[in-house]
Each structure stands twice: as C-alpha cells, then as structure tokens.
Amino acid sequence: MAVQFLTTLERLRYEQLPAVITIDDLSLYFHLAPSDVALIKEQRGDENRLGFAVQLCIIKFMGYLPDNWQATTPKEAIEKIAVQLEILNPSLLIYGKRAATKTEHLQAILKYLGFYKWAPMDLIPLESWLVERALEHDKPTLLLDLACEKLILQKILRPTIGTLERIVIAVRVKAYEETYIRLTKILSQELKEKLDFIIASGEVNRYTVFGWLKEEPNANTPSQINAGLKKYLYLKELGVAQWDISLLNPNRRKFLAQKARRSTNQELQRLIEVKRYTLLIAFLSQSLIDITDSVLDMFEGFMDDILHKSKRDLEDYQHKTANAKDNAMATLSWAASMIIDEENIAAEDIRSKIFSKIPKEELNQAVNFTREILKPTRNSFLSFLDNYYNRIRHFSSSFLNSLAFQSPMNDRFLYAIEIVKGLQSGSGKKVPKDAPTFFITPTWAKYVFDDEGNIVKRAYESCVLFTLKDRLNSGDIYVSNSRRYADPEGYLIPKNLWATTKEEVCKQLHISSDPFYRINQKIKEYEELLPLVGDLLIGTDEIRLEDGALVLPRLQALDIPDSAIELENKISSRLPLVDLPELLMEVNSWTGFTGHLTSIHDGKPPGNSQINRVYASLLSNACNIPWIDMSRSSNIEYYDLLWSIRSYQREDTLKQANNHLVNEHHTHWLTNHWGGGTLSSSDGQRFPVSGKIRSAAAQVKYFGYGKGVTFYTHTSDQYSQYGSKVIASTERDAMYVLDEILNNETELNILEHTTDTSGYTDIVFGLFDLLGMQFSPRLRDIKDQKLSKIKGKDFDYPSLKFTGMVNPDYIAGRWDDLLRIAGSMKQGYVTASLFIGKLQSYPRQNNLTYVLQEYGRLIKTVFILRYLVSQSLRRKINTQLNKGEALHALRNFLWFGGDGKIRKKQEEQQQEQALCLNVATNCVVLWNTVYMQEVLKEMESEGATIDPDDIGHLSPARFAHINRLGKYSFEFNANQYDGGLRGLRRNSLE
C-alpha cells in the first residue's frame, strides 16, 4: 500500500511557511492581543521576546511549528510583530542559542494557547471523524486539509505531514469497508449474483449489461427514448428504486458511480468483493437517477423539436398556398360580382353566365379550397402536429406507463394522463365525457374541439403530452428517482431544518432576517439616485430624451497613451518564443497543478511514468485534437493516452487543477494592475458539433445549417478563468450566470459580476442581491427597460419609463421564502440554473416567482438609475467584458484541432473538454504574466521609467509568441529504406 500521495512541492507547502503571507492572514494571525503582549514581555531580552512571539503566531497560523521556522519566516511577518513589540532591528538569527530555551518557550506557548502535542491516543478519534468525511469526499489532499483543520480546532499540535498522509491513506481504505458495511442490508447472495452477471461477458460476444447501461443517447428520437425506458425498467425490475442507500452520502455515491463508469468490466471483476459490489451499487443507484433524467430530457427535446417542425410546416404551407389562395379569391370575387350585378344579369341567367366563364369544377375547387384555409386550425401550427402523431406513438404509451408521475396540485391533470394511457393502450376508444379540459388554452381549443364541440382524440392526446412537458419543466408534475424533474420543494432547505439554520444562513449571506432593514436600504439608495438622474436629463447631453425615448450615447473609447503602446511593443519584442507543450510543462514546474489530476483508481497524482501522457491528453482535449492524431504526434500509444484521460481527467480533478492555477496567478503583483479579483464577467463561446449530439441545438447565425453547443465561461478582472459550463446554444445565459460564482472555490472573492444583455432577468437581479453580490450587466437596450415606482412613496420621478410598481410590503411578507431560496443555493441544495429554470417555467407563475421578480425589479431599477448616473460604472463594465472577448480570441487560438468541431457525444466528456480548455488558457495567461513581469523588471533595471497606468493597459491574453502546431522536420534520406520504399504496416485484422 502506498504511504504517501503528496508531491514534493505539495509536501513542502505543508511543512514550511509560505514565502508570502497575505495581508488578511497577517492581520488575523500575526496581530498580538494585549494578553499575548503581556506573556511575551515576561521573556528576557528582545531576541527571546521576538522568537517567542513568532512561534506563538505561527502555531496560531499553521497549527504546527516547522523545524526551520527561524530561517523561513517571511520578513513582513517578523516586522509586523516587531512593530507591536517596539523592537528595533528585529532578527531571529540569535534566538535560541540555548536549546532548552526553545523547548521551554514551546511548552509555555502550548499551555497558553491550550494546545497539546499529538499523541498516539489521538489517532482513534481523528480516524473515526475522517472516515465520515471520506464518505463525503474521497480526494486525499482534501481529507488532509480537513485533518489539519480538525487538529487546529481541537488544539492539537499536528504531527509530521508524513504521519497524516499515512492516516489519510488508511482512512480511504476504511471508507470503502464502511460503505460496504452500510450496504450489507441490501447485499443478499441473490443480489451479488445479479451484480456479477451485470459485468460478465456473454459467450457469443463480449458485450455486457454494464456496457449497455453506460451507453448514453445521442439524439432526441423515439428510438433513443425507448432505449432509455428499457434501461429504466431493467433497473426498476432489479429493485434499485427500493434499495435503502440513505446512509450513503450523495457525494460519495456520485464519486463511486463515476469511478465505476470509468472502469471496464474486467477491472471491476478483478476487484475484491468489498470494492466491486460497493462500486456497482453506487453505479446502478446513480444510473437510475441519470437515466430517468435523460429520458425526461429526451421527451422534452423531442416534443420541442416537433413543435418547431410544425411551425416550419405551417410556414411552408402558407408559402405554397399563397398563389392558390389568390387565384381562389379572384375566382370567387368575380363570381360574386356577377351575382350582385342585378342591372345587367337577370336572376335566372346567373348560373349560365358564371359557368360560361368559369367551369363548375373550377368554381367548386375554389369554394372547397377557401373553406379549408378558413378553418381556424389551418392558421395554426398545431394542425400540423398530425404529421408527427405516429412518431409520438412510437414511445408515448411506454413513456406514460413506465414513469410514475406525481403532482402537488389537486387539479385532475393526473387523471388526464390516465385517460391518454387508456386511449393509447386500446382500453379506451373515446375520450370520456368527464375528461379534464381546464388546461386547454384558447389556441389549443381550436385544435382539440371539432365544430360540434366534441373532443378530437388525437388532438387531446397531443395536448396532454405537451402540457405534461410544460408541467415537468415547471415542477407542477414531478417524477420519483429524478433530480432535474423532482419535487421543487426538495430543492430547498427542508422546512424542519430552516428554523435552526436560518440565523447561520443570514450570516453567510451578510443579510438581515429583518425584511425592512434591507428593503429600506434599497429604497433610500433609490430615492438618492432619482434627482441625480433628473438633473442629468435636464442639464447635460450625457443622457437625454428624444421623442420620449431615453438615449444613452455610446461610450467613446479611451485613447491609449503612446507610452502604453510603446510599452506593449517592447514587451512583445522581449517575450520568449515558446512551444505550447513546453509552456504547459514549464507552468507545471512552477505550480504543480497536475498534482490535482489524481487517478480515479488510487487517488494518486501522475508519476514520472505517466506525466507525459497527462500533458498529451490535456492538450488533446484543450486544443480539440483527435486522440488518434495526438497519439501519432506525441509517440504515445493510443490506448495509453485513452487510459490517461479516463484515469486523470474528471470534472472534479480538472476544477481543482484550474483553481490552483487561478490562485497562483492571483499572487503575482502584475495582476493587481488589472483588478483586485473581486469583479468578474461571463459570456458564451459557441462551437459547432459534428454528428448527432443530443445537447446540440441549431442556430443559423452561428452554425449555418448545422448545430452546436456553448461553453459558458466566467472570467475574473485579472484575466483568469475560474469556471466553465457546457450549455445548449439556444438557452439564455441568465439561467447559468450564478452557477460558477456559487461553485467558485478559488481565492478570488467575487463581489460583483457583469454580463452582456442576454445574461439578466429580474429574477437574476434579485438573487444576486440576496446572495450578497452586485449584479452589473451591460444594458444595450436601455431605452426599452421598464423601471418601477415604489408603492406608497410620493417621489419626484424623472421622465423615464416608470411603468412598473414595487410593493415593499408584499416583499416583506415573503422575505423568509426569499432567504430560504438564497440559502439553499448558497449551501448547495440546488444549482441556481436548475431552480431559475423551474421558476421561469411556471405557467401559473407561483408566489415564489412573483416575489422574487418583485424584489428583482426593485434591485434592477436601482441599478439602472446608478448605471445612468455613473459613466465610470459603465466604463468598468465595458472594460471587464472586453477582457472576456480578449480571452475568447486566445481560446480560439488554442482550439485549432478537429476543424473546430466538437465530436464528443457525452455531456460529461464535453464538460471535461471545456475544463481542459480553461486549464490550458490559464496556463498561457499565467506564463505570460510571469514573463511580462520579468520584462518589466529588466526594463526598470536598465533605467526605464514605467508609468503604472500604462501597465494597466497590458493584457496577458496574448499568443503571437506561442507555437501551437509543433515542429516539422524536412530532413530526408532516400537511401534509408530497402528498395526506396517504406515497409508496410502489419494488418491488425489478420
């Protein structure tokens, strides 16, 4: 068994003081309280006082005293302590000449702080506590950090890092054993045999049930829906839904399921029973959830697709019938003119007169055609759904009978589903008279009811299915064994826990539980801004009204000083030329970010024998280079490359590696010239796809006649990218803007965020404020923005579109609900995108949606007023969004392989590819930042004077000096081959 998992660099970080201690840590851990000073002054001599004080602060800071603390304590920490103790010329070099002094001082410090040294008896409680944490998170370095924090809280001076490494390794093994023990209730001998059958190869072929369950759909089609339902029913028959795995932490279950999914059936067969059955149970339990969601996603996608096709069919029909309609109208118009011409045509001659000009058959055709196009349904796309009825029937009966639909509402819609089940199974021939119709909208009514008011069977079935789709989206209908289509109440902090956690949540959100405290703050700001906007409208041209419409002139681009342009050119000319693989390896030598790419098999980072494969696989995904091409270009076997991707590249490991790069970049002084790491922006970057990919969507503007997906990326004001998510290109950005901010685990403290126009809604404005952040989108359509007045406040409103009304009392009455929503997102009960999607999908716009929109309108109105008043705010927003655009250019440069098209079919693989692109982008940004600093230092050493303002105009999103294509060799020896030709490859099929 391995006894360590840290890299040499990581181990040094645990064993030594950091080279630089942040201002916040200096203030928190190296500030001496009066009682500290009193104890320190009991020591004799300045050198003893200083040494005593430094040890005291280090133990509070690290929970550990490094052996070489005297030589490695940063100068700023020593100076801060010396100032507080009024010690001149502080130095640790002469401290502790008598060994007993150090021992006595350490004992006195531990007694004063209430600490004691680690002892063997401390192992059992620490291991027991860590096993529970390992059941939540399997990552060794995270468990190590948790152990260190736990020891500090318990005031135990931690042992050597090697000891803790061995404890963590042992704990991870015990976590497997504990998981197995917790699952023994369901692990009967019969189930074990069924689990073994799932990974057993067939006699005829090597295909397994395990491989079948891992297959993911690639299109929203009836055949794929049926395939998903078949898997769903298999898992139900296996009894997965009845397994009690409540004792298994959801995070642990997901991790084990992912580990199983990335394993082959042969690898699972070789495992001992404890691991094999644990992994398979987790995999099957998670698969039931994933497959349920997948089937419902495909159902929604297919129904949306045929709705789109029906609308297109209507347009085609209208184009085709345009000429025929004109001819029919002309024919009937002429016939009608004959009928009303009483002066020239006698009544008994009308028919003969008309038929002499227009044959009776032609007139009949005109009449019948006109009757047809005058039917209400022929002007609606719904009439064209009949073209797709048979395709719906291919899966709808199985779909409705397989899934158990539930509803929190008492409106008989579930009865409508039962009716459709009967109609499609053949047990019901007609729609019963008591069939629910309350959900049928006026548009659908023209299609569902015939001229006599009777229900049309096919139309009723279609209407129920489309309403079911909408209700699944909104949460009015939910399905057990689903995550995305579950009961919306389950997404929030349980009500029985809310009462006890509310106070803690409010502290995390930095918001008062008193509704009027926050609301009145916003109203006060609102009131202060109103006259400022009014003055601008009257006295300046900065904003103005033209014909009642607000005009906000576009910001003029700031002229970049000649000195800044000259500095940019000098830096570009001095930056070293570098190949992309070398850049990646050099950055890793500085940071060790690949240490976070731990193996899914043993939790260890890649060793020397694996590191080159990791580099190759990372660049392959980041640059969209097909794996087979990367294999040939890097002389790495294809299956070795594939094994590396499966073992080391996962969403969690890639995020950790990316976070490490962001944190490293944040420590460099040059980044402070670009921003403080508190502002960020997000924007989507669209990529076309090749082949059938279920998550891809059509957008002619971006993909022509093809389809594509969007990488939605979050960028800090320091040019680092701290998050990325793959979404459908047709979905609005606003749904996803909060996800990566709430999941941000970097040292960047994001307090303000900006997006372009598509990134905001009233709900998003409200949520940002409740979560303690400022939302500052760019408003391109500001003339169309509706502002809201405050009910009960007689303010002097400027001449803008104050067409809405915000009711503070209504918001205050539902304040507790708003806090519960924000707290649930903050604590990870639900992702923001999932909950926002539910709120926006409610056809009945429930109270939660209303109150959140109401509060959002208040926050949005305050922001718009501030946006109009502050040109500096508008310029800051533009500057940040421009940084995102600059990084898009860098990402496009890196994304050069595979014709720029994504070929990964699975959403998990697409997400991993997006994160690989983030890692590569941040490597380039970090490398550029480090070398730009070196150029600036070199220029200063040469006597150049550099204006700090000019540095702010520089950007690390540059790539002209980077070679992304590798090196080509044109040396050729024609005599090196026998007969002048190369040898042929062996046929691997023979």
mmCIF file of N, CA and C in Angstrom, residues 866-917:
data_model
loop_
_atom_site.group_PDB
_atom_site.id
_atom_site.type_symbol
_atom_site.label_atom_id
_atom_site.label_comp_id
_atom_site.label_asym_id
_atom_site.label_seq_id
_atom_site.Cartn_x
_atom_site.Cartn_y
_atom_site.Cartn_z
ATOM 1 N N ARG A 866 -28.338 53.949 -11.211
ATOM 2 C CA ARG A 866 -26.907 54.130 -10.967
ATOM 3 C C ARG A 866 -26.129 54.041 -12.279
ATOM 4 N N TYR A 867 -26.562 53.160 -13.153
ATOM 5 C CA TYR A 867 -25.925 52.976 -14.465
ATOM 6 C C TYR A 867 -26.003 54.260 -15.278
ATOM 7 N N LEU A 868 -27.130 54.947 -15.199
ATOM 8 C CA LEU A 868 -27.300 56.201 -15.942
ATOM 9 C C LEU A 868 -26.448 57.313 -15.351
ATOM 10 N N VAL A 869 -26.340 57.331 -14.028
ATOM 11 C CA VAL A 869 -25.628 58.414 -13.343
ATOM 12 C C VAL A 869 -24.114 58.270 -13.496
ATOM 13 N N SER A 870 -23.614 57.022 -13.468
ATOM 14 C CA SER A 870 -22.174 56.797 -13.372
ATOM 15 C C SER A 870 -21.570 56.337 -14.690
ATOM 16 N N GLN A 871 -20.852 57.234 -15.342
ATOM 17 C CA GLN A 871 -20.125 56.847 -16.549
ATOM 18 C C GLN A 871 -18.987 55.897 -16.209
ATOM 19 N N SER A 872 -18.385 56.069 -15.016
ATOM 20 C CA SER A 872 -17.276 55.199 -14.617
ATOM 21 C C SER A 872 -17.754 53.760 -14.440
ATOM 22 N N LEU A 873 -18.986 53.582 -13.960
ATOM 23 C CA LEU A 873 -19.540 52.244 -13.834
ATOM 24 C C LEU A 873 -19.705 51.612 -15.213
ATOM 25 N N ARG A 874 -20.247 52.362 -16.149
ATOM 26 C CA ARG A 874 -20.442 51.829 -17.499
ATOM 27 C C ARG A 874 -19.098 51.481 -18.141
ATOM 28 N N ARG A 875 -18.103 52.319 -17.899
ATOM 29 C CA ARG A 875 -16.782 52.047 -18.487
ATOM 30 C C ARG A 875 -16.147 50.822 -17.831
ATOM 31 N N LYS A 876 -16.330 50.650 -16.520
ATOM 32 C CA LYS A 876 -15.784 49.481 -15.828
ATOM 33 C C LYS A 876 -16.402 48.194 -16.381
ATOM 34 N N ILE A 877 -17.712 48.235 -16.634
ATOM 35 C CA ILE A 877 -18.408 47.071 -17.179
ATOM 36 C C ILE A 877 -17.873 46.750 -18.566
ATOM 37 N N ASN A 878 -17.734 47.761 -19.409
ATOM 38 C CA ASN A 878 -17.213 47.540 -20.763
ATOM 39 C C ASN A 878 -15.798 46.974 -20.737
ATOM 40 N N THR A 879 -14.981 47.521 -19.852
ATOM 41 C CA THR A 879 -13.589 47.057 -19.753
ATOM 42 C C THR A 879 -13.544 45.574 -19.383
ATOM 43 N N GLN A 880 -14.368 45.181 -18.413
ATOM 44 C CA GLN A 880 -14.370 43.788 -17.986
ATOM 45 C C GLN A 880 -14.870 42.863 -19.097
ATOM 46 N N LEU A 881 -15.913 43.268 -19.799
ATOM 47 C CA LEU A 881 -16.425 42.431 -20.889
ATOM 48 C C LEU A 881 -15.408 42.330 -22.023
ATOM 49 N N ASN A 882 -14.645 43.392 -22.235
ATOM 50 C CA ASN A 882 -13.594 43.351 -23.264
ATOM 51 C C ASN A 882 -12.492 42.353 -22.896
ATOM 52 N N LYS A 883 -12.239 42.189 -21.592
ATOM 53 C CA LYS A 883 -11.257 41.179 -21.162
ATOM 54 C C LYS A 883 -11.738 39.786 -21.548
ATOM 55 N N GLY A 884 -13.043 39.561 -21.361
ATOM 56 C CA GLY A 884 -13.599 38.279 -21.774
ATOM 57 C C GLY A 884 -13.460 38.044 -23.262
ATOM 58 N N GLU A 885 -13.668 39.098 -24.069
ATOM 59 C CA GLU A 885 -13.527 38.973 -25.524
ATOM 60 C C GLU A 885 -12.079 38.668 -25.904
ATOM 61 N N ALA A 886 -11.133 39.307 -25.207
ATOM 62 C CA ALA A 886 -9.718 39.047 -25.486
ATOM 63 C C ALA A 886 -9.379 37.588 -25.194
ATOM 64 N N LEU A 887 -9.941 37.047 -24.126
ATOM 65 C CA LEU A 887 -9.690 35.645 -23.797
ATOM 66 C C LEU A 887 -10.385 34.708 -24.776
ATOM 67 N N HIS A 888 -11.521 35.131 -25.334
ATOM 68 C CA HIS A 888 -12.154 34.335 -26.385
ATOM 69 C C HIS A 888 -11.206 34.172 -27.574
ATOM 70 N N ALA A 889 -10.513 35.248 -27.915
ATOM 71 C CA ALA A 889 -9.557 35.183 -29.027
ATOM 72 C C ALA A 889 -8.434 34.194 -28.708
ATOM 73 N N LEU A 890 -7.941 34.216 -27.463
ATOM 74 C CA LEU A 890 -6.910 33.265 -27.055
ATOM 75 C C LEU A 890 -7.436 31.836 -27.115
ATOM 76 N N ARG A 891 -8.657 31.621 -26.646
ATOM 77 C CA ARG A 891 -9.252 30.281 -26.656
ATOM 78 C C ARG A 891 -9.460 29.784 -28.095
ATOM 79 N N ASN A 892 -9.850 30.689 -28.982
ATOM 80 C CA ASN A 892 -9.988 30.312 -30.394
ATOM 81 C C ASN A 892 -8.643 29.899 -30.984
ATOM 82 N N PHE A 893 -7.590 30.589 -30.548
ATOM 83 C CA PHE A 893 -6.239 30.248 -30.999
ATOM 84 C C PHE A 893 -5.868 28.840 -30.539
ATOM 85 N N LEU A 894 -6.211 28.514 -29.306
ATOM 86 C CA LEU A 894 -5.880 27.198 -28.769
ATOM 87 C C LEU A 894 -6.752 26.101 -29.382
ATOM 88 N N TRP A 895 -7.978 26.435 -29.730
ATOM 89 C CA TRP A 895 -8.956 25.452 -30.222
ATOM 90 C C TRP A 895 -8.808 25.311 -31.741
ATOM 91 N N PHE A 896 -7.740 24.674 -32.173
ATOM 92 C CA PHE A 896 -7.453 24.649 -33.616
ATOM 93 C C PHE A 896 -7.654 23.279 -34.254
ATOM 94 N N GLY A 897 -7.829 22.244 -33.457
ATOM 95 C CA GLY A 897 -7.909 20.894 -33.999
ATOM 96 C C GLY A 897 -9.311 20.494 -34.419
ATOM 97 N N GLY A 898 -9.399 19.394 -35.125
ATOM 98 C CA GLY A 898 -10.687 18.801 -35.473
ATOM 99 C C GLY A 898 -11.620 19.702 -36.239
ATOM 100 N N ASP A 899 -11.082 20.586 -37.082
ATOM 101 C CA ASP A 899 -11.897 21.544 -37.838
ATOM 102 C C ASP A 899 -12.722 22.444 -36.928
ATOM 103 N N GLY A 900 -12.313 22.540 -35.666
ATOM 104 C CA GLY A 900 -13.044 23.387 -34.724
ATOM 105 C C GLY A 900 -14.362 22.808 -34.261
ATOM 106 N N LYS A 901 -14.657 21.539 -34.622
ATOM 107 C CA LYS A 901 -15.946 20.934 -34.288
ATOM 108 C C LYS A 901 -15.802 19.948 -33.125
ATOM 109 N N ILE A 902 -16.772 20.013 -32.225
ATOM 110 C CA ILE A 902 -16.800 19.080 -31.097
ATOM 111 C C ILE A 902 -17.346 17.738 -31.574
ATOM 112 N N ARG A 903 -16.641 16.669 -31.225
ATOM 113 C CA ARG A 903 -17.086 15.327 -31.618
ATOM 114 C C ARG A 903 -17.411 14.450 -30.420
ATOM 115 N N LYS A 904 -17.222 14.978 -29.217
ATOM 116 C CA LYS A 904 -17.556 14.215 -28.013
ATOM 117 C C LYS A 904 -19.082 14.112 -27.904
ATOM 118 N N LYS A 905 -19.585 12.893 -27.779
ATOM 119 C CA LYS A 905 -21.024 12.673 -27.749
ATOM 120 C C LYS A 905 -21.620 12.858 -26.357
ATOM 121 N N GLN A 906 -20.864 12.470 -25.342
ATOM 122 C CA GLN A 906 -21.397 12.502 -23.984
ATOM 123 C C GLN A 906 -21.201 13.876 -23.346
ATOM 124 N N GLU A 907 -22.220 14.312 -22.609
ATOM 125 C CA GLU A 907 -22.161 15.626 -21.964
ATOM 126 C C GLU A 907 -21.015 15.686 -20.958
ATOM 127 N N GLU A 908 -20.740 14.573 -20.286
ATOM 128 C CA GLU A 908 -19.637 14.532 -19.326
ATOM 129 C C GLU A 908 -18.311 14.796 -20.021
ATOM 130 N N GLN A 909 -18.104 14.196 -21.187
ATOM 131 C CA GLN A 909 -16.867 14.407 -21.939
ATOM 132 C C GLN A 909 -16.776 15.841 -22.452
ATOM 133 N N GLN A 910 -17.892 16.412 -22.864
ATOM 134 C CA GLN A 910 -17.890 17.804 -23.320
ATOM 135 C C GLN A 910 -17.507 18.743 -22.179
ATOM 136 N N GLN A 911 -18.043 18.480 -20.984
ATOM 137 C CA GLN A 911 -17.711 19.317 -19.830
ATOM 138 C C GLN A 911 -16.232 19.207 -19.492
ATOM 139 N N GLU A 912 -15.684 18.009 -19.576
ATOM 140 C CA GLU A 912 -14.255 17.821 -19.300
ATOM 141 C C GLU A 912 -13.413 18.538 -20.347
ATOM 142 N N GLN A 913 -13.868 18.537 -21.599
ATOM 143 C CA GLN A 913 -13.126 19.231 -22.647
ATOM 144 C C GLN A 913 -13.146 20.734 -22.405
ATOM 145 N N ALA A 914 -14.290 21.272 -21.978
ATOM 146 C CA ALA A 914 -14.376 22.706 -21.668
ATOM 147 C C ALA A 914 -13.421 23.073 -20.537
ATOM 148 N N LEU A 915 -13.310 22.209 -19.530
ATOM 149 C CA LEU A 915 -12.413 22.484 -18.404
ATOM 150 C C LEU A 915 -10.951 22.356 -18.810
ATOM 151 N N CYS A 916 -10.647 21.417 -19.716
ATOM 152 C CA CYS A 916 -9.271 21.318 -20.238
ATOM 153 C C CYS A 916 -8.894 22.609 -20.964
ATOM 154 N N LEU A 917 -9.832 23.167 -21.712
ATOM 155 C CA LEU A 917 -9.572 24.440 -22.398
ATOM 156 C C LEU A 917 -9.340 25.543 -21.378
#
